[in-house]
mmCIF file of C-alpha atoms in Angstrom:
data_model
loop_
_atom_site.group_PDB
_atom_site.id
_atom_site.type_symbol
_atom_site.label_atom_id
_atom_site.label_comp_id
_atom_site.label_asym_id
_atom_site.label_seq_id
_atom_site.Cartn_x
_atom_site.Cartn_y
_atom_site.Cartn_z
ATOM 1 C CA MET A 1 94.166 -150.420 -199.949
ATOM 2 C CA ARG A 2 96.705 -152.360 -198.426
ATOM 3 C CA PRO A 3 100.200 -152.190 -199.718
ATOM 4 C CA MET A 4 100.823 -155.671 -200.224
ATOM 5 C CA SER A 5 97.294 -155.428 -202.640
ATOM 6 C CA VAL A 6 98.879 -152.193 -205.112
ATOM 7 C CA LEU A 7 102.293 -153.863 -205.252
ATOM 8 C CA CYS A 8 99.705 -157.404 -206.585
ATOM 9 C CA ARG A 9 97.680 -155.427 -209.313
ATOM 10 C CA LEU A 10 101.061 -153.446 -210.363
ATOM 11 C CA GLY A 11 102.831 -157.023 -210.867
ATOM 12 C CA HIS A 12 100.379 -158.080 -213.225
ATOM 13 C CA LEU A 13 100.955 -155.162 -215.566
ATOM 14 C CA LYS A 14 103.372 -155.283 -218.845
ATOM 15 C CA SER A 15 105.599 -152.143 -217.875
ATOM 16 C CA PRO A 16 109.002 -153.316 -217.272
ATOM 17 C CA MET A 17 109.564 -150.573 -214.379
ATOM 18 C CA ALA A 18 106.432 -152.000 -212.669
ATOM 19 C CA CYS A 19 107.791 -155.038 -212.731
ATOM 20 C CA LEU A 20 111.176 -153.953 -211.022
ATOM 21 C CA LEU A 21 109.481 -152.279 -208.596
ATOM 22 C CA TYR A 22 107.260 -154.916 -207.966
ATOM 23 C CA ASN A 23 110.420 -157.162 -207.357
ATOM 24 C CA THR A 24 111.801 -154.952 -205.265
ATOM 25 C CA LEU A 25 109.292 -153.732 -203.087
ATOM 26 C CA SER A 26 107.484 -157.027 -201.972
ATOM 27 C CA PRO A 27 110.240 -158.735 -199.890
ATOM 28 C CA LEU A 28 110.447 -155.588 -198.414
ATOM 29 C CA PHE A 29 107.055 -155.135 -197.461
ATOM 30 C CA GLY A 30 106.397 -158.890 -196.872
ATOM 31 C CA TRP A 31 109.176 -158.494 -193.906
ATOM 32 C CA LEU A 32 108.156 -155.579 -192.308
ATOM 33 C CA TRP A 33 104.562 -157.382 -192.205
ATOM 34 C CA ARG A 34 105.961 -160.407 -190.668
ATOM 35 C CA TRP A 35 108.115 -157.935 -188.207
ATOM 36 C CA LEU A 36 105.249 -155.728 -187.115
ATOM 37 C CA ARG A 37 102.902 -158.337 -186.460
ATOM 38 C CA PRO A 38 103.684 -159.937 -183.685
ATOM 39 C CA ARG A 39 104.820 -156.631 -182.031
ATOM 40 C CA PHE A 40 101.566 -155.183 -182.990
ATOM 41 C CA LEU A 41 99.737 -158.184 -180.998
ATOM 42 C CA ARG A 42 102.035 -158.359 -178.006
ATOM 43 C CA VAL A 43 101.403 -154.671 -177.608
ATOM 44 C CA THR A 44 97.697 -154.632 -177.403
ATOM 45 C CA SER A 45 97.853 -157.863 -175.640
ATOM 46 C CA TYR A 46 99.635 -156.468 -172.961
ATOM 47 C CA ILE A 47 97.032 -153.185 -172.926
ATOM 48 C CA VAL A 48 94.141 -155.544 -172.358
ATOM 49 C CA ARG A 49 95.578 -156.996 -169.405
ATOM 50 C CA SER A 50 96.444 -153.557 -168.021
ATOM 51 C CA ALA A 51 93.279 -152.452 -168.753
ATOM 52 C CA ARG A 52 91.539 -155.846 -167.121
ATOM 53 C CA LEU A 53 94.257 -155.199 -163.664
ATOM 54 C CA ALA A 54 93.438 -151.350 -163.441
ATOM 55 C CA LEU A 55 89.520 -152.467 -163.217
ATOM 56 C CA GLY A 56 89.426 -155.127 -160.998
ATOM 57 C CA TRP A 57 88.363 -157.560 -163.231
ATOM 58 C CA THR A 58 89.199 -161.041 -162.311
ATOM 59 C CA GLU A 59 88.592 -164.388 -163.810
ATOM 60 C CA ASP A 60 86.483 -166.491 -161.023
ATOM 61 C CA SER A 61 84.327 -164.840 -158.569
ATOM 62 C CA GLY A 62 86.456 -164.184 -155.908
ATOM 63 C CA ARG A 63 87.385 -167.415 -154.621
ATOM 64 C CA ARG A 64 90.923 -168.029 -156.178
ATOM 65 C CA GLU A 65 93.316 -170.563 -155.320
ATOM 66 C CA ASN A 66 97.036 -169.626 -154.404
ATOM 67 C CA PHE A 67 100.087 -171.809 -154.011
ATOM 68 C CA GLU A 68 102.788 -171.514 -151.606
ATOM 69 C CA ILE A 69 105.962 -171.693 -153.386
ATOM 70 C CA SER A 70 108.923 -173.956 -152.218
ATOM 71 C CA ASP A 71 112.212 -172.260 -152.452
ATOM 72 C CA ASP A 72 113.717 -176.035 -152.221
ATOM 73 C CA ASP A 73 112.794 -178.078 -155.231
ATOM 74 C CA ASP A 74 114.698 -180.621 -154.543
ATOM 75 C CA ASP A 75 113.979 -182.040 -150.908
ATOM 76 C CA PRO A 76 111.549 -184.382 -151.471
ATOM 77 C CA ALA A 77 109.570 -183.722 -147.913
ATOM 78 C CA VAL A 78 108.686 -180.132 -149.236
ATOM 79 C CA LYS A 79 105.336 -180.255 -151.313
ATOM 80 C CA SER A 80 103.287 -177.399 -153.241
ATOM 81 C CA HIS A 81 99.966 -177.330 -151.119
ATOM 82 C CA PRO A 82 96.697 -175.503 -152.284
ATOM 83 C CA VAL A 83 95.682 -172.504 -149.643
ATOM 84 C CA ILE A 84 92.129 -171.592 -150.690
ATOM 85 C CA VAL A 85 91.871 -167.730 -150.050
ATOM 86 C CA THR A 86 88.208 -166.633 -149.279
ATOM 87 C CA SER A 87 86.891 -163.810 -149.917
ATOM 88 C CA PRO A 88 84.421 -161.726 -147.333
ATOM 89 C CA GLU A 89 81.738 -162.248 -150.137
ATOM 90 C CA ASP A 90 82.169 -166.257 -149.925
ATOM 91 C CA GLN A 91 80.562 -165.529 -146.640
ATOM 92 C CA GLN A 92 78.380 -162.893 -146.430
ATOM 93 C CA GLU A 93 77.351 -161.153 -149.627
ATOM 94 C CA PRO A 94 77.505 -157.234 -148.899
ATOM 95 C CA LEU A 95 75.244 -154.472 -150.740
ATOM 96 C CA GLY A 96 76.000 -152.356 -152.789
ATOM 97 C CA ARG A 97 76.717 -152.966 -156.383
ATOM 98 C CA VAL A 98 78.616 -156.692 -155.892
ATOM 99 C CA GLY A 99 75.455 -157.441 -153.924
ATOM 100 C CA VAL A 100 72.986 -156.484 -157.149
ATOM 101 C CA ALA A 101 75.403 -157.644 -159.461
ATOM 102 C CA GLY A 102 75.270 -161.440 -158.162
ATOM 103 C CA SER A 103 71.368 -160.696 -157.167
ATOM 104 C CA LEU A 104 70.919 -160.350 -160.967
ATOM 105 C CA GLY A 105 72.742 -163.258 -161.691
ATOM 106 C CA TRP A 106 75.474 -161.136 -163.454
ATOM 107 C CA PRO A 107 79.110 -162.189 -162.670
ATOM 108 C CA ALA A 108 80.109 -160.625 -159.585
ATOM 109 C CA VAL A 109 83.626 -158.311 -159.244
ATOM 110 C CA GLN A 110 85.316 -159.350 -156.370
ATOM 111 C CA PRO A 111 88.531 -157.410 -155.261
ATOM 112 C CA THR A 112 91.674 -159.279 -155.528
ATOM 113 C CA MET A 113 92.726 -161.219 -152.003
ATOM 114 C CA PRO A 114 96.099 -159.980 -151.321
ATOM 115 C CA ARG A 115 97.938 -163.846 -151.618
ATOM 116 C CA ARG A 116 99.199 -165.348 -148.395
ATOM 117 C CA ASN A 117 102.825 -165.433 -147.802
ATOM 118 C CA ALA A 118 104.887 -168.477 -147.024
ATOM 119 C CA THR A 119 105.833 -168.904 -143.538
ATOM 120 C CA LYS A 120 108.502 -166.504 -141.518
ATOM 121 C CA PRO A 121 110.503 -169.779 -141.546
ATOM 122 C CA ALA A 122 110.634 -169.758 -145.307
ATOM 123 C CA GLU A 123 110.931 -166.340 -145.544
ATOM 124 C CA ARG A 124 114.197 -166.640 -143.541
ATOM 125 C CA GLN A 125 115.284 -168.887 -145.871
ATOM 126 C CA ARG A 126 114.580 -167.416 -149.080
ATOM 127 C CA ASP A 127 116.393 -164.391 -147.608
ATOM 128 C CA GLN A 128 119.572 -166.674 -146.498
ATOM 129 C CA ASP A 129 119.321 -168.379 -149.967
ATOM 130 C CA GLU A 130 119.168 -164.611 -152.037
ATOM 131 C CA LYS A 131 122.952 -164.373 -151.952
ATOM 132 C CA TYR A 132 123.013 -167.744 -153.727
ATOM 133 C CA ARG A 133 121.163 -166.502 -157.045
ATOM 134 C CA VAL A 134 122.810 -166.118 -159.954
ATOM 135 C CA GLU A 135 121.545 -165.000 -163.254
ATOM 136 C CA THR A 136 120.976 -167.071 -165.671
ATOM 137 C CA THR A 137 124.066 -165.118 -168.086
ATOM 138 C CA ASP A 138 126.716 -166.345 -165.615
ATOM 139 C CA GLU A 139 129.462 -167.948 -167.610
ATOM 140 C CA LEU A 140 129.156 -171.580 -165.926
ATOM 141 C CA TYR A 141 125.348 -171.149 -165.171
ATOM 142 C CA CYS A 142 123.733 -174.999 -166.216
ATOM 143 C CA CYS A 143 120.235 -175.160 -166.636
ATOM 144 C CA TYR A 144 120.158 -178.556 -165.188
ATOM 145 C CA ASP A 145 121.411 -177.805 -161.802
ATOM 146 C CA SER A 146 118.970 -176.450 -159.315
ATOM 147 C CA THR A 147 121.696 -175.936 -156.370
ATOM 148 C CA TRP A 148 121.654 -172.658 -156.761
ATOM 149 C CA GLU A 149 118.079 -171.823 -157.289
ATOM 150 C CA THR A 150 115.830 -170.503 -154.660
ATOM 151 C CA GLU A 151 112.302 -169.773 -155.627
ATOM 152 C CA GLU A 152 111.409 -172.717 -158.170
ATOM 153 C CA THR A 153 108.571 -174.898 -156.769
ATOM 154 C CA GLN A 154 109.449 -177.493 -159.659
ATOM 155 C CA GLU A 155 112.407 -178.421 -162.135
ATOM 156 C CA SER A 156 111.439 -178.802 -165.319
ATOM 157 C CA MET A 157 112.455 -182.157 -167.129
ATOM 158 C CA HIS A 158 113.183 -180.103 -170.766
ATOM 159 C CA ARG A 159 114.796 -177.360 -170.571
ATOM 160 C CA GLY A 160 116.286 -176.813 -173.849
ATOM 161 C CA PRO A 161 119.563 -176.571 -175.161
ATOM 162 C CA TRP A 162 122.651 -176.666 -172.610
ATOM 163 C CA GLY A 163 123.160 -173.379 -170.799
ATOM 164 C CA HIS A 164 121.957 -170.190 -171.468
ATOM 165 C CA GLY A 165 125.227 -168.594 -170.591
ATOM 166 C CA ARG A 166 128.152 -167.134 -172.837
ATOM 167 C CA PRO A 167 129.778 -170.028 -174.661
ATOM 168 C CA ALA A 168 133.089 -171.069 -172.723
ATOM 169 C CA ALA A 169 136.144 -170.200 -174.272
ATOM 170 C CA GLY A 170 138.713 -173.045 -175.304
ATOM 171 C CA SER A 171 137.556 -176.860 -176.119
ATOM 172 C CA ARG A 172 138.576 -178.578 -173.440
ATOM 173 C CA ARG A 173 136.495 -176.046 -171.240
ATOM 174 C CA ASN A 174 133.634 -176.923 -173.229
ATOM 175 C CA TYR A 175 134.166 -180.423 -172.791
ATOM 176 C CA LYS A 176 134.622 -180.275 -168.916
ATOM 177 C CA PHE A 177 131.345 -177.959 -169.329
ATOM 178 C CA SER A 178 129.490 -180.899 -171.306
ATOM 179 C CA ARG A 179 130.362 -183.544 -169.080
ATOM 180 C CA PHE A 180 129.307 -181.742 -165.939
ATOM 181 C CA GLU A 181 125.790 -180.685 -167.744
ATOM 182 C CA SER A 182 125.115 -184.477 -169.089
ATOM 183 C CA ALA A 183 125.506 -185.415 -165.959
ATOM 184 C CA ALA A 184 123.957 -182.507 -164.261
ATOM 185 C CA ARG A 185 120.888 -183.733 -166.508
ATOM 186 C CA ASP A 186 121.052 -187.424 -164.845
ATOM 187 C CA MET A 187 121.126 -186.232 -161.126
ATOM 188 C CA GLN A 188 117.854 -183.312 -162.133
ATOM 189 C CA ASN A 189 115.707 -186.859 -163.461
ATOM 190 C CA TYR A 190 116.735 -188.859 -160.489
ATOM 191 C CA ARG A 191 115.757 -185.929 -157.824
ATOM 192 C CA HIS A 192 112.559 -185.451 -159.476
ATOM 193 C CA ASP A 193 111.429 -189.364 -159.550
ATOM 194 C CA TYR A 194 111.171 -191.202 -162.357
ATOM 195 C CA PRO A 195 108.180 -194.259 -163.471
ATOM 196 C CA ASN A 196 103.365 -200.964 -159.956
ATOM 197 C CA GLY A 197 104.474 -205.171 -158.013
ATOM 198 C CA THR A 198 106.886 -205.382 -155.699
ATOM 199 C CA PRO A 199 109.786 -207.570 -157.078
ATOM 200 C CA ASN A 200 112.354 -205.604 -155.112
ATOM 201 C CA LEU A 201 110.946 -204.844 -151.784
ATOM 202 C CA ASN A 202 110.254 -208.823 -151.948
ATOM 203 C CA PHE A 203 113.670 -209.970 -152.855
ATOM 204 C CA TYR A 204 114.902 -207.399 -149.685
ATOM 205 C CA LEU A 205 112.329 -209.310 -147.515
ATOM 206 C CA GLY A 206 114.141 -212.607 -148.623
ATOM 207 C CA HIS A 207 110.686 -214.174 -150.567
ATOM 208 C CA GLU A 208 112.355 -213.768 -153.505
ATOM 209 C CA PRO A 209 115.992 -214.025 -155.310
ATOM 210 C CA SER A 210 117.651 -211.505 -157.128
ATOM 211 C CA VAL A 211 117.406 -212.607 -161.123
ATOM 212 C CA PRO A 212 119.438 -214.027 -163.100
ATOM 213 C CA ASP A 213 121.711 -215.126 -160.279
ATOM 214 C CA GLY A 214 119.016 -216.694 -157.998
ATOM 215 C CA VAL A 215 121.174 -215.430 -155.070
ATOM 216 C CA TYR A 216 118.705 -214.559 -151.976
ATOM 217 C CA ILE A 217 119.739 -211.170 -149.862
ATOM 218 C CA HIS A 218 120.812 -212.528 -146.948
ATOM 219 C CA THR A 219 123.312 -215.145 -149.228
ATOM 220 C CA PHE A 220 124.373 -211.615 -150.787
ATOM 221 C CA HIS A 221 125.225 -210.825 -146.892
ATOM 222 C CA ASP A 222 126.832 -213.817 -145.565
ATOM 223 C CA VAL A 223 128.790 -215.371 -148.332
ATOM 224 C CA TRP A 224 129.257 -212.802 -151.006
ATOM 225 C CA LEU A 225 131.097 -210.586 -148.172
ATOM 226 C CA GLY A 226 134.866 -209.929 -148.340
ATOM 227 C CA ASP A 227 134.198 -212.034 -151.768
ATOM 228 C CA TYR A 228 136.071 -209.185 -153.697
ATOM 229 C CA GLN A 229 136.227 -211.399 -157.384
ATOM 230 C CA ARG A 230 132.913 -211.978 -157.142
ATOM 231 C CA LEU A 231 131.769 -208.578 -156.335
ATOM 232 C CA GLU A 232 133.761 -207.165 -158.813
ATOM 233 C CA TYR A 233 133.309 -209.177 -162.254
ATOM 234 C CA VAL A 234 129.617 -210.082 -161.450
ATOM 235 C CA HIS A 235 127.387 -207.411 -162.558
ATOM 236 C CA THR A 236 123.925 -208.442 -162.237
ATOM 237 C CA TYR A 237 123.347 -207.838 -159.008
ATOM 238 C CA ILE A 238 123.889 -204.080 -158.097
ATOM 239 C CA GLN A 239 120.681 -203.680 -159.517
ATOM 240 C CA TRP A 240 118.968 -205.529 -156.871
ATOM 241 C CA LEU A 241 121.154 -204.491 -154.056
ATOM 242 C CA PHE A 242 120.473 -200.976 -154.818
ATOM 243 C CA PRO A 243 116.939 -200.154 -156.805
ATOM 244 C CA LEU A 244 116.373 -197.614 -158.383
ATOM 245 C CA GLN A 245 113.464 -196.220 -160.545
ATOM 246 C CA GLU A 246 115.369 -195.891 -163.501
ATOM 247 C CA PRO A 247 116.288 -199.316 -165.645
ATOM 248 C CA GLY A 248 119.969 -200.587 -165.334
ATOM 249 C CA MET A 249 121.877 -203.200 -167.165
ATOM 250 C CA ASN A 250 120.318 -206.339 -165.584
ATOM 251 C CA TYR A 251 117.345 -206.581 -167.672
ATOM 252 C CA GLU A 252 115.698 -208.718 -165.813
ATOM 253 C CA ALA A 253 116.068 -206.725 -162.797
ATOM 254 C CA SER A 254 112.447 -204.533 -162.348
ATOM 255 C CA PRO A 255 113.011 -200.601 -161.924
ATOM 256 C CA LEU A 256 111.712 -199.658 -158.331
ATOM 257 C CA THR A 257 107.947 -198.650 -158.015
ATOM 258 C CA LYS A 258 106.663 -196.022 -155.895
ATOM 259 C CA GLU A 259 104.630 -198.883 -153.470
ATOM 260 C CA GLU A 260 108.183 -200.374 -152.863
ATOM 261 C CA ILE A 261 109.417 -197.299 -151.983
ATOM 262 C CA GLN A 262 106.694 -196.470 -149.739
ATOM 263 C CA GLY A 263 106.572 -200.267 -148.701
ATOM 264 C CA PHE A 264 110.727 -199.970 -148.003
ATOM 265 C CA LEU A 265 109.916 -196.734 -145.848
ATOM 266 C CA GLU A 266 107.329 -198.233 -143.438
ATOM 267 C CA ASN A 267 109.384 -201.774 -143.337
ATOM 268 C CA SER A 268 112.157 -202.244 -140.693
ATOM 269 C CA ILE A 269 113.109 -205.515 -141.932
ATOM 270 C CA ALA A 270 113.694 -204.165 -145.847
ATOM 271 C CA LYS A 271 115.662 -200.830 -143.993
ATOM 272 C CA GLU A 272 117.825 -203.039 -142.099
ATOM 273 C CA ASN A 273 118.750 -205.215 -144.801
ATOM 274 C CA LEU A 274 119.295 -201.973 -146.965
ATOM 275 C CA LEU A 275 122.020 -200.837 -144.209
ATOM 276 C CA LYS A 276 124.010 -204.295 -144.755
ATOM 277 C CA SER A 277 123.962 -204.062 -148.399
ATOM 278 C CA TYR A 278 125.553 -200.563 -148.002
ATOM 279 C CA LYS A 279 128.315 -202.220 -145.679
ATOM 280 C CA LEU A 280 128.866 -205.327 -147.673
ATOM 281 C CA MET A 281 130.107 -202.580 -150.663
ATOM 282 C CA LEU A 282 132.070 -200.219 -148.577
ATOM 283 C CA ASP A 283 133.873 -203.042 -147.804
ATOM 284 C CA PHE A 284 134.560 -204.251 -151.471
ATOM 285 C CA TYR A 285 135.905 -200.143 -151.488
ATOM 286 C CA GLY A 286 137.787 -200.166 -148.671
ATOM 287 C CA ILE A 287 135.755 -197.794 -146.505
ATOM 288 C CA GLU A 288 134.329 -198.821 -143.421
ATOM 289 C CA LEU A 289 131.122 -196.885 -141.889
ATOM 290 C CA CYS A 290 131.616 -195.771 -138.274
ATOM 291 C CA ASP A 291 128.515 -194.284 -137.212
ATOM 292 C CA GLU A 292 125.333 -195.548 -137.947
ATOM 293 C CA ARG A 293 123.441 -192.777 -137.011
ATOM 294 C CA THR A 294 125.116 -190.186 -139.415
ATOM 295 C CA GLY A 295 126.883 -192.049 -141.711
ATOM 296 C CA LYS A 296 130.151 -190.787 -141.548
ATOM 297 C CA VAL A 297 132.665 -193.507 -142.897
ATOM 298 C CA LYS A 298 136.451 -193.606 -142.913
ATOM 299 C CA ARG A 299 138.980 -195.452 -144.539
ATOM 300 C CA ALA A 300 138.887 -199.834 -143.874
ATOM 301 C CA LYS A 301 142.123 -201.677 -142.614
ATOM 302 C CA ASN A 302 142.349 -202.642 -146.153
ATOM 303 C CA TRP A 303 142.206 -199.576 -148.379
ATOM 304 C CA LYS A 304 145.199 -199.514 -149.947
ATOM 305 C CA ASP A 305 144.401 -202.587 -151.715
ATOM 306 C CA ARG A 306 140.417 -201.589 -152.430
ATOM 307 C CA PHE A 307 141.481 -198.013 -153.751
ATOM 308 C CA ASN A 308 143.822 -199.862 -156.528
ATOM 309 C CA ASN A 309 140.999 -201.738 -157.895
ATOM 310 C CA LEU A 310 138.226 -198.966 -157.595
ATOM 311 C CA ASP A 311 141.392 -196.824 -159.423
ATOM 312 C CA THR A 312 141.208 -199.869 -162.027
ATOM 313 C CA HIS A 313 137.962 -200.122 -162.736
ATOM 314 C CA SER A 314 135.765 -197.303 -163.760
ATOM 315 C CA HIS A 315 132.704 -199.064 -163.535
ATOM 316 C CA ASN A 316 132.726 -198.750 -160.065
ATOM 317 C CA ASN A 317 132.045 -195.205 -160.363
ATOM 318 C CA LEU A 318 128.509 -195.893 -161.747
ATOM 319 C CA ARG A 319 128.055 -198.682 -159.081
ATOM 320 C CA ILE A 320 128.872 -196.137 -156.262
ATOM 321 C CA THR A 321 125.975 -193.289 -158.189
ATOM 322 C CA ARG A 322 123.959 -195.978 -157.809
ATOM 323 C CA ILE A 323 124.347 -196.479 -154.048
ATOM 324 C CA LEU A 324 124.135 -192.736 -153.494
ATOM 325 C CA LYS A 325 120.620 -192.417 -155.539
ATOM 326 C CA CYS A 326 119.399 -195.409 -153.462
ATOM 327 C CA GLN A 327 120.335 -194.168 -150.357
ATOM 328 C CA GLY A 328 118.279 -191.027 -150.909
ATOM 329 C CA THR A 329 115.199 -192.482 -152.067
ATOM 330 C CA LEU A 330 115.047 -195.315 -149.495
ATOM 331 C CA GLY A 331 115.449 -193.575 -146.532
ATOM 332 C CA TYR A 332 118.891 -193.143 -145.794
ATOM 333 C CA PRO A 333 119.255 -189.663 -147.727
ATOM 334 C CA HIS A 334 121.414 -188.842 -144.961
ATOM 335 C CA TYR A 335 124.149 -191.167 -145.453
ATOM 336 C CA GLN A 336 124.449 -189.193 -148.378
ATOM 337 C CA ALA A 337 127.115 -186.332 -147.956
ATOM 338 C CA PRO A 338 129.080 -188.039 -145.591
ATOM 339 C CA LEU A 339 130.331 -190.713 -148.548
ATOM 340 C CA VAL A 340 130.254 -187.995 -150.705
ATOM 341 C CA ARG A 341 132.703 -185.604 -148.441
ATOM 342 C CA PHE A 342 134.952 -189.038 -147.939
ATOM 343 C CA PHE A 343 135.731 -188.897 -151.937
ATOM 344 C CA LEU A 344 136.206 -185.151 -152.239
ATOM 345 C CA GLU A 345 138.623 -185.823 -149.396
ATOM 346 C CA GLU A 346 140.677 -188.279 -150.634
ATOM 347 C CA THR A 347 140.926 -187.365 -154.265
ATOM 348 C CA LEU A 348 141.253 -183.431 -153.771
ATOM 349 C CA VAL A 349 143.304 -183.199 -150.445
ATOM 350 C CA ASN A 350 144.813 -186.785 -150.373
ATOM 351 C CA GLY A 351 145.592 -187.455 -154.155
ATOM 352 C CA GLN A 352 143.816 -190.894 -153.906
ATOM 353 C CA LEU A 353 141.394 -192.579 -156.555
ATOM 354 C CA GLN A 354 142.381 -189.732 -158.856
ATOM 355 C CA SER A 355 140.531 -191.708 -161.967
ATOM 356 C CA VAL A 356 136.997 -190.994 -159.443
ATOM 357 C CA LYS A 357 137.725 -187.670 -159.394
ATOM 358 C CA ASP A 358 135.648 -186.561 -162.521
ATOM 359 C CA SER A 359 132.845 -188.652 -161.366
ATOM 360 C CA VAL A 360 132.622 -187.179 -157.749
ATOM 361 C CA LEU A 361 132.334 -183.761 -158.540
ATOM 362 C CA ASN A 362 129.965 -184.471 -161.853
ATOM 363 C CA TYR A 363 127.762 -187.221 -160.186
ATOM 364 C CA PHE A 364 128.092 -187.709 -156.325
ATOM 365 C CA VAL A 365 128.231 -184.598 -155.683
ATOM 366 C CA PHE A 366 125.139 -184.133 -157.233
ATOM 367 C CA ALA A 367 123.286 -186.894 -155.778
ATOM 368 C CA VAL A 368 122.989 -184.965 -153.085
ATOM 369 C CA LEU A 369 119.645 -184.394 -152.172
ATOM 370 C CA ASP A 370 119.540 -182.145 -149.515
ATOM 371 C CA LYS A 371 120.441 -178.404 -151.586
ATOM 372 C CA LYS A 372 122.760 -177.110 -148.248
ATOM 373 C CA GLU A 373 124.847 -180.335 -148.097
ATOM 374 C CA ARG A 374 125.457 -179.383 -151.705
ATOM 375 C CA ARG A 375 126.188 -176.333 -151.562
ATOM 376 C CA SER A 376 128.733 -177.119 -148.817
ATOM 377 C CA LEU A 377 129.961 -180.057 -150.399
ATOM 378 C CA ILE A 378 130.639 -177.948 -153.631
ATOM 379 C CA GLU A 379 132.558 -175.070 -151.832
ATOM 380 C CA TYR A 380 134.249 -177.372 -149.995
ATOM 381 C CA ALA A 381 135.312 -178.746 -153.305
ATOM 382 C CA TYR A 382 136.407 -175.417 -154.573
ATOM 383 C CA MET A 383 138.447 -174.876 -151.918
ATOM 384 C CA ASN A 384 140.397 -177.643 -151.898
ATOM 385 C CA TYR A 385 140.645 -177.875 -155.899
ATOM 386 C CA ASP A 386 144.098 -177.326 -157.959
ATOM 387 C CA HIS A 387 143.197 -173.882 -159.792
ATOM 388 C CA LYS A 388 145.505 -174.624 -162.674
ATOM 389 C CA ASP A 389 142.315 -176.500 -164.250
ATOM 390 C CA GLU A 390 139.078 -174.750 -164.556
ATOM 391 C CA PHE A 391 135.995 -175.424 -161.698
ATOM 392 C CA VAL A 392 132.898 -175.559 -163.577
ATOM 393 C CA TRP A 393 130.804 -176.960 -160.951
ATOM 394 C CA CYS A 394 129.380 -173.847 -159.916
ATOM 395 C CA PRO A 395 128.873 -170.737 -161.202
ATOM 396 C CA LYS A 396 131.470 -167.972 -161.387
ATOM 397 C CA LYS A 397 129.066 -165.042 -159.086
ATOM 398 C CA ILE A 398 129.659 -168.078 -156.174
ATOM 399 C CA GLN A 399 133.126 -169.138 -156.808
ATOM 400 C CA MET A 400 134.051 -165.370 -156.549
ATOM 401 C CA MET A 401 132.076 -164.899 -153.255
ATOM 402 C CA TRP A 402 134.085 -167.821 -151.607
ATOM 403 C CA SER A 403 137.483 -166.625 -153.168
ATOM 404 C CA LYS A 404 136.929 -163.612 -150.832
ATOM 405 C CA GLN A 405 137.270 -166.251 -147.918
ATOM 406 C CA PHE A 406 140.956 -167.357 -149.292
#
């Protein structure tokens, strides 16, 4: 008879001692049962799985589907493809126990085929990335930043609460790290795609004007160039010049679709117009594109006046983030790192654009799709950062590794 049953019977007795005993022990037995039951189930489940593996049981009949796992979950050019591993039994059933079982209609027990490893370059890449592996217990580990991950095929869009590491010490540190985590979540959503029609592509091909302004793409490039007042105070054009898969402040602008992305990448006119839009905004910010092949940029002649405007109108930080995202989506990902490097140098080395610095570290850097470039940018930022303030944009392990290079 179960202990709880005995207690229940005692509970019905009239004796005060039995009632006292029931009231005292019943919660204890209840807690003990709730504590032991899940652990017992887990142990038995583990024993069953171990026995199945020891006996060579499989869930299928010898044909398994393995996946080559890419360690760069941010590179859209790297995808996971199924690799069908076919056992010899699929080609010719051998004699013996397996063959007899198959002939009788019983499920054939096939040996587990070895997993096909990734190519040697991928193995070398994993070895190279091994030094960047960070434990989730790191004090500044961020669950939304995949820069330091090496074996994931895809980031989870919802990983639970921020940070799995130890709580940060001090309110200022909590505030800084929480800002970085919020930015990291937004950048992760961007790197892994968002939400069919082609209004954005039609606009870039000159077939339709922007809404609600009614401006065609060539008008932006020819008339708006150098019109800094209009570029500063009109807020409904940026969503058309640099469309994304997410909605913006202009509710009449349509989010970019997969069909449009493919159209952009295959249409030289659209890409050429996008490059002109980039130059338009660079001029507005006091920056000049000096190499169209590499994306290298430098200060323009009017940089002082434009830097002052950028420093005093913080909404331009959001515009630059949008530009970087758009570049990564519509065929100019190699333009991302040079622009971010420029802003890192201006803010951390030259002491300019101090109101832009937080956005550079929280958003601009993590919009870069190329993980190697992203790591290099963060290292550059760490080496040039004023360490009177805490650097929260990479784990402690990585900071210790870089500190040895000082």
